[in-house]
DNA sequence: TACAATTTGTGCGTATGTATA
DNA sequence: ATATACATACGCACAAATTGT
């Protein structure tokens, strides 16, 4: 492993990090499996264990892998924990974390709209799978969600087993081999319409939180575009700066 | 520097980290000043440079200090950059970061309400300074902000020079020696009232984003409670997960 | 229960590279 | 050029956690 992959200087441990990341992305070590030990990898790349440690620490920092003292290093999965703490930011007014229960309303395959194609970086005319569901928090309907994914990337999602799991990212990873690594959210305040009245039991025109999320994989490929509308009488969006 | 401060074992570099943090908090190195070099500090504590490096790296990760190769390590300040990128999460619809311009409406010292006393952990009957201002983004009034701080902790803030800087946290640090280290935000959707109509030019009842922020210092002491109401026709709240 | 093997975590020391003044 | 400071890289020793014998 030489120091000059490109003419510009890059630290060795960063090159190792990228090499390891490439192997994760390539599927050599599927999510949930243990990767080789530090000493074994250090020997493979011909670097010191300290250098390899720094690469693994950086990957752990990015939540690509998780390290367990005495056991080894595993590729990160979408356990309920991760989906809940990293990607679900709604909490009760008292600060309690409540786990959502999903109920699917519609599920269909159709052509992507112009906006969806742009968000998901799809070719002209590609299909998407569109899922609409409501999510209950504390036995009370709180969210109306519309989400779309590429129908080619997630082939057959519209025919998946009836009760979709309420942690969809786990399904993406298990069934389709696509892991959501991070996401961007843009939040707006909007007025409720008749649909929200019907499903969430709020007045037409009452204020709702609208959360537009683009979920991406390790290579920044957009996997899912999701719009959630949330009633904030009983819950709120929480963020730490 | 022994390994046993408490009966429970704690890594040496964490103990060093806390010792250094304590000296920052005590004001030994004010924000913006350079702290001693790695080798000097390592000698002071009788540890290796590697161990001290790990402590400093952790502090840099927490944004307590900033490291410059070839120059040294400085205690973090509230430059416009930090206030803007860490604490200001509103962006234009096109993704542009727009810097806000503030105009103060009212500024008064008064008794704390029950809610404010709870949020700021004040004694019964303590005073607060209350500032109300609007903030413009792209020459368009976009936010109506109400913020309160302890009148004893920020003594004389209500008599500060007329044009308050639009980055208040910088003033807190410079004038009162209180540095905002992190914050919690809770976001709601609310309906605009007559005041919002007057100041933001929106219809009564139209949806607004309400951001309730508690800003804390390095020791988790709440410094400021702030409620911002934001119109999201031209801007939105941005968050990365 | 005790012990050993494996793996990551911590700590030390040293040498060299890069950036800044 | 020189000096200083942080960044990278190597190697070693030992501690702590886990697992199997």
XYZ file of C-alpha atoms (C1' of nucleotides) in Angstrom:
524
model
C 0.000 0.000 0.000
C 1.825 3.053 -1.261
C 1.321 6.617 -0.142
C 0.552 8.100 -3.529
C -2.738 6.925 -4.979
C -3.259 10.405 -6.365
C -0.528 12.997 -6.869
C -1.986 14.924 -3.892
C -0.796 13.678 -0.515
C -3.284 11.758 1.553
C -2.584 10.190 4.943
C -2.064 6.464 4.900
C -4.784 5.748 7.435
C -7.305 7.542 5.231
C -6.327 5.428 2.273
C -6.787 2.326 4.430
C -10.146 3.658 5.577
C -11.346 4.047 2.028
C -10.029 0.640 1.033
C -11.937 -0.961 3.900
C -15.055 1.068 3.100
C -14.859 -0.118 -0.499
C -14.830 -3.722 0.678
C -17.854 -3.083 2.878
C -19.690 -1.441 -0.005
C -18.749 -4.299 -2.331
C -20.509 -6.677 0.041
C -17.423 -8.650 1.005
C -18.513 -8.323 4.638
C -22.323 -8.088 4.787
C -23.923 -6.020 7.560
C -23.880 -7.837 10.871
C -20.793 -9.937 10.135
C -17.399 -9.637 11.803
C -14.525 -8.304 9.761
C -10.977 -9.642 10.247
C -9.027 -8.606 13.326
C -6.863 -5.506 13.438
C -3.646 -7.508 13.296
C -4.862 -9.586 10.351
C -5.897 -6.495 8.373
C -2.691 -4.692 9.279
C -0.728 -7.571 7.837
C -2.913 -7.658 4.694
C -2.180 -4.009 3.963
C 1.386 -4.043 5.231
C 0.861 -1.256 7.751
C 1.226 -1.040 11.500
C -1.673 -1.960 13.749
C -1.773 1.621 15.028
C -2.387 2.951 11.535
C -5.055 0.382 10.874
C -6.667 1.190 14.217
C -6.977 4.808 13.190
C -8.751 3.771 9.997
C -11.165 1.525 11.894
C -11.780 4.199 14.525
C -12.697 6.632 11.772
C -15.119 4.112 10.275
C -16.610 3.504 13.707
C -17.014 7.263 14.089
C -18.970 7.326 10.824
C -21.095 4.474 12.154
C -20.010 2.179 9.342
C -18.729 -0.395 11.834
C -19.136 -1.026 15.533
C -16.255 -2.195 17.700
C -16.612 -4.569 20.648
C -13.701 -5.009 22.987
C -12.769 -8.684 23.285
C -15.006 -9.741 20.395
C -14.219 -7.925 17.192
C -15.568 -5.381 14.731
C -18.926 -5.787 12.976
C -20.416 -3.971 10.008
C -23.264 -1.783 11.262
C -26.843 -2.980 10.818
C -30.246 -1.341 11.166
C -31.215 -2.867 14.485
C -34.288 -1.300 15.977
C -31.899 0.735 18.122
C -30.164 2.472 15.284
C -33.264 3.174 13.248
C -34.862 4.560 16.353
C -32.098 6.728 17.770
C -30.363 7.921 14.643
C -33.287 8.391 12.291
C -36.356 8.909 14.418
C -36.391 12.335 16.016
C -39.913 12.641 17.360
C -40.298 12.544 21.115
C -43.160 13.048 23.520
C -43.700 16.433 25.130
C -42.285 15.008 28.343
C -39.121 13.976 26.512
C -39.971 10.284 26.270
C -38.906 8.306 23.224
C -41.958 6.541 21.879
C -41.630 3.848 19.222
C -44.011 4.185 16.303
C -46.463 1.595 14.958
C -47.069 1.680 11.224
C -50.193 0.955 9.206
C -49.885 0.932 5.417
C -52.664 2.685 3.524
C -51.593 2.296 -0.092
C -48.718 0.651 -1.894
C -48.263 0.975 -5.640
C -45.782 0.988 -8.448
C -46.042 3.926 -10.811
C -44.008 6.380 -12.877
C -41.902 8.851 -10.927
C -42.994 12.466 -10.825
C -40.539 15.103 -11.948
C -39.731 16.051 -8.369
C -39.243 12.440 -7.269
C -36.983 11.674 -10.202
C -34.873 14.675 -9.292
C -34.618 13.766 -5.634
C -33.764 10.122 -6.299
C -31.568 10.917 -9.315
C -33.556 8.577 -11.559
C -33.550 8.271 -15.310
C -36.422 9.793 -17.255
C -39.438 7.495 -17.101
C -38.183 5.173 -14.382
C -40.730 3.686 -12.007
C -40.966 4.169 -8.267
C -42.711 2.286 -5.496
C -44.891 4.627 -3.505
C -45.976 3.725 0.012
C -48.376 5.761 2.069
C -48.789 4.891 5.716
C -49.781 6.367 9.012
C -47.728 5.935 12.144
C -49.166 5.848 15.615
C -47.420 7.118 18.691
C -48.960 6.083 22.000
C -52.010 4.597 20.277
C -52.745 7.893 18.593
C -52.277 8.554 14.852
C -49.529 11.162 14.658
C -47.865 10.937 11.261
C -48.961 10.635 7.653
C -46.042 9.480 5.546
C -45.487 9.270 1.799
C -42.297 7.625 0.669
C -40.922 6.638 -2.697
C -38.000 4.456 -3.723
C -36.704 3.357 -7.103
C -38.776 0.431 -8.366
C -35.754 -1.035 -10.122
C -33.471 -0.761 -7.101
C -36.163 -2.202 -4.836
C -37.698 -4.636 -7.305
C -40.813 -6.283 -5.898
C -41.199 -4.079 -2.845
C -44.826 -3.467 -3.822
C -45.433 -7.215 -3.413
C -43.578 -7.655 -0.109
C -45.307 -9.490 2.764
C -48.402 -7.702 3.874
C -47.477 -6.316 7.300
C -44.437 -4.220 6.443
C -42.123 -3.846 9.437
C -42.341 -0.457 11.085
C -38.600 -0.093 10.679
C -38.394 -0.030 6.892
C -34.641 0.590 6.720
C -34.088 -2.823 8.220
C -36.104 -4.315 5.364
C -34.167 -2.318 2.772
C -30.962 -3.767 4.150
C -32.112 -7.361 4.637
C -34.200 -7.847 1.522
C -32.529 -5.578 -0.995
C -28.988 -5.104 0.236
C -29.294 -1.331 0.445
C -28.208 0.229 3.722
C -29.243 3.727 4.658
C -26.124 5.374 6.072
C -27.279 8.954 6.578
C -30.004 11.391 5.613
C -30.886 15.036 5.082
C -34.069 16.523 6.464
C -35.756 19.791 5.563
C -38.547 20.873 7.857
C -41.493 23.121 7.046
C -44.724 24.225 8.653
C -47.780 23.503 6.521
C -51.560 23.600 6.855
C -53.548 20.385 7.217
C -55.838 19.383 4.355
C -58.803 17.001 4.167
C -56.586 13.930 4.060
C -54.834 14.907 7.262
C -58.191 15.557 8.849
C -59.347 12.083 7.885
C -56.254 10.205 8.999
C -54.862 12.273 11.852
C -58.077 13.702 13.217
C -56.963 17.314 13.009
C -58.862 20.350 11.790
C -58.401 21.454 8.203
C -55.930 24.333 8.144
C -54.360 23.481 11.472
C -50.535 23.644 11.472
C -48.510 20.501 10.820
C -44.811 19.769 10.735
C -43.665 18.630 7.303
C -40.397 16.712 7.238
C -38.841 16.027 3.857
C -36.086 13.457 4.089
C -33.625 12.139 1.555
C -31.981 8.935 2.786
C -28.656 7.965 1.218
C -26.316 5.011 1.313
C -22.568 4.983 1.995
C -21.790 6.287 -1.476
C -24.317 9.127 -1.217
C -26.705 7.445 -3.638
C -30.221 8.599 -2.730
C -32.298 5.558 -1.763
C -35.554 6.976 -0.471
C -37.461 10.243 -0.560
C -39.919 10.585 2.282
C -42.400 13.270 3.283
C -43.838 13.031 6.791
C -46.514 15.290 8.133
C -46.769 15.357 11.859
C -49.188 16.763 14.360
C -47.330 18.459 17.232
C -49.938 18.593 19.967
C -48.578 15.491 21.651
C -45.070 15.253 20.197
C -42.264 17.364 18.811
C -39.139 17.119 16.712
C -36.002 16.979 18.838
C -32.509 18.032 17.822
C -29.229 18.486 19.654
C -26.693 21.057 18.488
C -1.750 11.792 37.936
C -3.031 8.517 39.298
C -5.521 6.175 37.683
C -7.971 6.107 40.553
C -9.856 9.352 41.027
C -12.976 7.360 41.796
C -13.068 3.686 42.743
C -14.367 2.952 39.237
C -11.631 2.722 36.634
C -11.412 5.487 34.109
C -8.923 5.736 31.264
C -6.069 8.117 31.820
C -6.735 10.170 28.698
C -10.293 10.812 29.890
C -9.009 12.048 33.213
C -6.621 14.351 31.359
C -9.484 15.519 29.155
C -11.550 16.457 32.187
C -8.622 18.142 33.882
C -8.035 20.267 30.792
C -11.757 20.998 30.462
C -11.810 22.135 34.084
C -9.001 24.598 33.370
C -10.889 25.937 30.351
C -14.041 26.326 32.425
C -12.099 28.022 35.216
C -11.015 30.656 32.725
C -7.306 29.894 32.877
C -7.283 29.988 29.074
C -9.984 32.379 27.858
C -11.705 31.649 24.541
C -9.534 32.566 21.607
C -6.218 32.062 23.374
C -3.665 29.353 22.681
C -3.181 26.657 25.274
C 0.282 25.174 25.959
C 1.743 22.769 23.459
C 1.139 19.038 23.584
C 4.628 18.318 24.837
C 4.418 20.982 27.547
C 1.067 19.685 28.807
C 2.279 16.091 28.630
C 5.157 17.029 30.871
C 2.862 18.915 33.267
C 0.681 15.864 33.766
C 3.491 13.343 33.565
C 1.937 11.403 30.695
C 3.074 10.564 27.194
C 2.352 12.899 24.325
C 0.218 10.222 22.720
C -2.073 10.088 25.719
C -2.328 13.837 25.877
C -3.054 13.944 22.167
C -6.003 11.644 22.676
C -7.387 13.985 25.331
C -6.991 17.026 23.081
C -8.491 15.202 20.104
C -11.536 14.375 22.218
C -11.869 18.021 23.251
C -11.531 19.073 19.627
C -14.256 16.584 18.733
C -16.520 18.243 21.314
C -15.658 21.606 19.767
C -14.134 22.851 23.017
C -10.840 23.560 21.280
C -9.680 23.892 17.693
C -6.336 22.535 16.550
C -4.149 24.182 13.900
C -1.239 22.254 12.536
C 1.980 24.216 12.912
C 0.388 26.865 15.134
C -1.192 25.377 18.223
C -4.505 24.694 19.918
C -6.997 27.467 20.716
C -10.054 27.501 22.944
C -13.121 27.706 20.733
C -14.827 31.073 20.288
C -18.128 32.152 18.806
C -16.825 33.531 15.554
C -19.539 34.279 13.079
C -18.648 30.942 11.506
C -19.438 28.814 14.513
C -22.608 30.658 15.475
C -23.717 30.356 11.900
C -22.891 26.742 11.117
C -23.445 25.066 14.447
C -26.403 26.997 15.798
C -28.196 28.450 12.817
C -30.078 25.788 10.908
C -32.273 27.809 8.571
C -31.391 27.697 4.904
C -32.976 28.989 1.731
C -35.169 26.716 -0.341
C -32.332 26.411 -2.828
C -30.011 25.235 -0.048
C -28.164 28.519 0.347
C -26.973 29.585 3.789
C -28.236 33.088 4.385
C -26.950 35.133 7.296
C -29.616 36.848 9.358
C -29.915 40.539 10.237
C -31.440 41.330 13.617
C -33.644 44.212 14.708
C -34.500 44.454 18.402
C -38.126 45.288 19.198
C -38.163 45.260 22.999
C -35.607 44.719 25.740
C -36.632 44.622 29.377
C -35.778 43.250 32.776
C -38.624 41.567 34.607
C -39.509 38.643 36.858
C -39.207 35.194 35.345
C -42.355 33.291 34.512
C -42.805 29.854 35.970
C -41.880 28.193 32.684
C -38.786 30.358 32.203
C -37.571 29.713 35.745
C -37.913 26.005 35.137
C -36.085 26.060 31.827
C -33.217 28.213 33.132
C -33.129 26.497 36.544
C -33.541 29.802 38.365
C -34.407 30.465 41.988
C -37.963 31.516 42.805
C -38.406 35.207 42.078
C -35.195 35.734 40.115
C -35.224 38.272 37.299
C -34.626 37.657 33.618
C -33.733 39.876 30.713
C -36.204 39.441 27.897
C -35.315 40.410 24.352
C -37.712 40.315 21.467
C -36.381 40.802 17.982
C -37.091 40.021 14.393
C -34.520 38.592 12.053
C -34.428 39.219 8.352
C -33.227 36.751 5.764
C -32.635 38.153 2.295
C -34.182 41.512 3.242
C -37.382 39.804 4.250
C -38.594 39.452 7.864
C -38.554 35.710 8.542
C -38.255 35.154 12.276
C -39.827 36.526 15.429
C -37.662 35.624 18.401
C -38.242 35.839 22.148
C -35.292 35.008 24.337
C -34.669 35.189 28.052
C -31.505 34.907 30.129
C -30.851 35.216 33.838
C -30.621 38.896 34.790
C -28.092 38.109 37.499
C -25.867 36.028 35.262
C -26.064 38.627 32.487
C -26.175 41.715 34.679
C -26.753 44.869 32.643
C -27.621 43.169 29.373
C -30.750 45.303 29.159
C -28.511 48.390 29.029
C -26.020 47.067 26.480
C -25.104 49.238 23.467
C -28.088 49.911 21.288
C -27.428 47.887 18.147
C -27.040 44.395 19.589
C -24.878 42.202 17.365
C -26.856 39.708 15.346
C -24.710 36.948 16.764
C -25.684 37.196 20.423
C -23.629 34.235 21.609
C -20.497 36.152 20.734
C -21.667 38.944 23.057
C -22.454 36.484 25.837
C -18.907 35.192 25.616
C -17.103 38.502 25.234
C -19.075 40.643 27.654
C -20.216 38.151 30.284
C -17.775 35.258 30.065
C -20.488 32.713 29.332
C -19.878 30.465 26.345
C -22.690 28.531 24.749
C -21.284 25.057 24.118
C -24.348 23.190 22.885
C -28.119 23.377 22.745
C -31.337 21.382 22.556
C -34.106 22.300 20.155
C -37.706 21.173 20.143
C -39.674 22.020 17.024
C -43.419 22.481 16.692
C -45.891 23.668 14.107
C -48.088 26.532 15.327
C -50.607 28.982 13.900
C -49.652 32.621 13.368
C -51.364 35.245 15.542
C -51.810 38.998 15.130
C -48.257 39.739 16.242
C -46.821 37.463 13.587
C -49.067 39.085 11.038
C -47.764 42.506 12.032
C -44.075 41.625 12.114
C -43.714 38.858 9.547
C -46.475 39.837 7.156
C -48.208 36.477 7.219
C -51.908 35.704 7.467
C -53.375 35.008 10.888
C -53.694 31.258 11.333
C -51.078 30.408 8.727
C -48.611 27.716 9.812
C -45.291 28.705 11.389
C -42.325 26.734 12.628
C -41.757 27.190 16.351
C -38.279 26.359 17.575
C -37.741 26.204 21.331
C -34.061 26.166 22.192
C -32.237 25.754 25.465
C -28.599 26.823 25.142
C -26.142 25.454 27.700
C -22.524 26.000 28.614
C -19.769 23.402 29.028
C -21.110 22.324 32.403
C -24.672 21.946 31.123
C -25.854 25.064 32.936
C -28.747 26.523 30.927
C -27.824 30.012 29.760
C -30.627 31.039 27.434
C -34.160 29.981 26.590
C -35.234 31.049 23.137
C -38.439 30.669 21.157
C -38.224 31.409 17.440
C -41.178 31.432 15.128
C -40.322 31.125 11.493
C -42.191 31.442 8.271
C -41.261 28.623 5.873
C -42.334 29.962 2.506
C -38.830 31.086 1.650
C -36.719 29.068 4.084
C -36.638 25.798 5.979
C -34.971 24.099 8.894
C -32.139 21.835 7.795
C -30.771 18.830 9.638
C -28.339 16.054 8.796
C -28.696 12.597 10.333
C -13.928 -22.797 38.634
C -9.774 -21.838 36.554
C -7.094 -20.969 32.618
C -5.705 -19.753 28.031
C -6.454 -17.691 23.536
C -8.207 -13.947 20.939
C -9.526 -9.171 20.189
C -10.004 -4.499 21.130
C -8.546 -0.593 24.434
C -4.945 2.033 26.718
C -0.375 3.919 27.265
C 4.459 4.723 26.202
C 8.384 6.083 23.266
C 10.388 7.432 19.009
C 10.979 9.047 14.341
C 9.463 11.630 10.548
C 6.276 14.703 7.827
C 3.725 19.052 7.255
C 2.339 23.724 8.368
C 3.293 28.086 10.486
C 5.872 31.899 12.060
C 17.087 28.456 7.085
C 15.428 27.653 11.801
C 12.403 26.721 15.395
C 7.957 25.308 17.010
C 3.663 22.765 16.968
C 0.562 19.569 15.402
C -0.041 15.183 12.205
C 1.261 10.751 10.817
C 3.412 6.253 11.348
C 5.730 2.550 13.633
C 6.481 -0.776 17.369
C 5.903 -2.579 21.873
C 3.783 -3.772 26.383
C -0.006 -4.435 29.107
C -5.149 -4.058 30.521
C -9.899 -5.417 29.859
C -13.573 -8.124 27.743
C -15.076 -12.201 25.515
C -15.087 -16.977 24.384
C -13.929 -21.675 24.644
C -11.302 -25.371 26.937
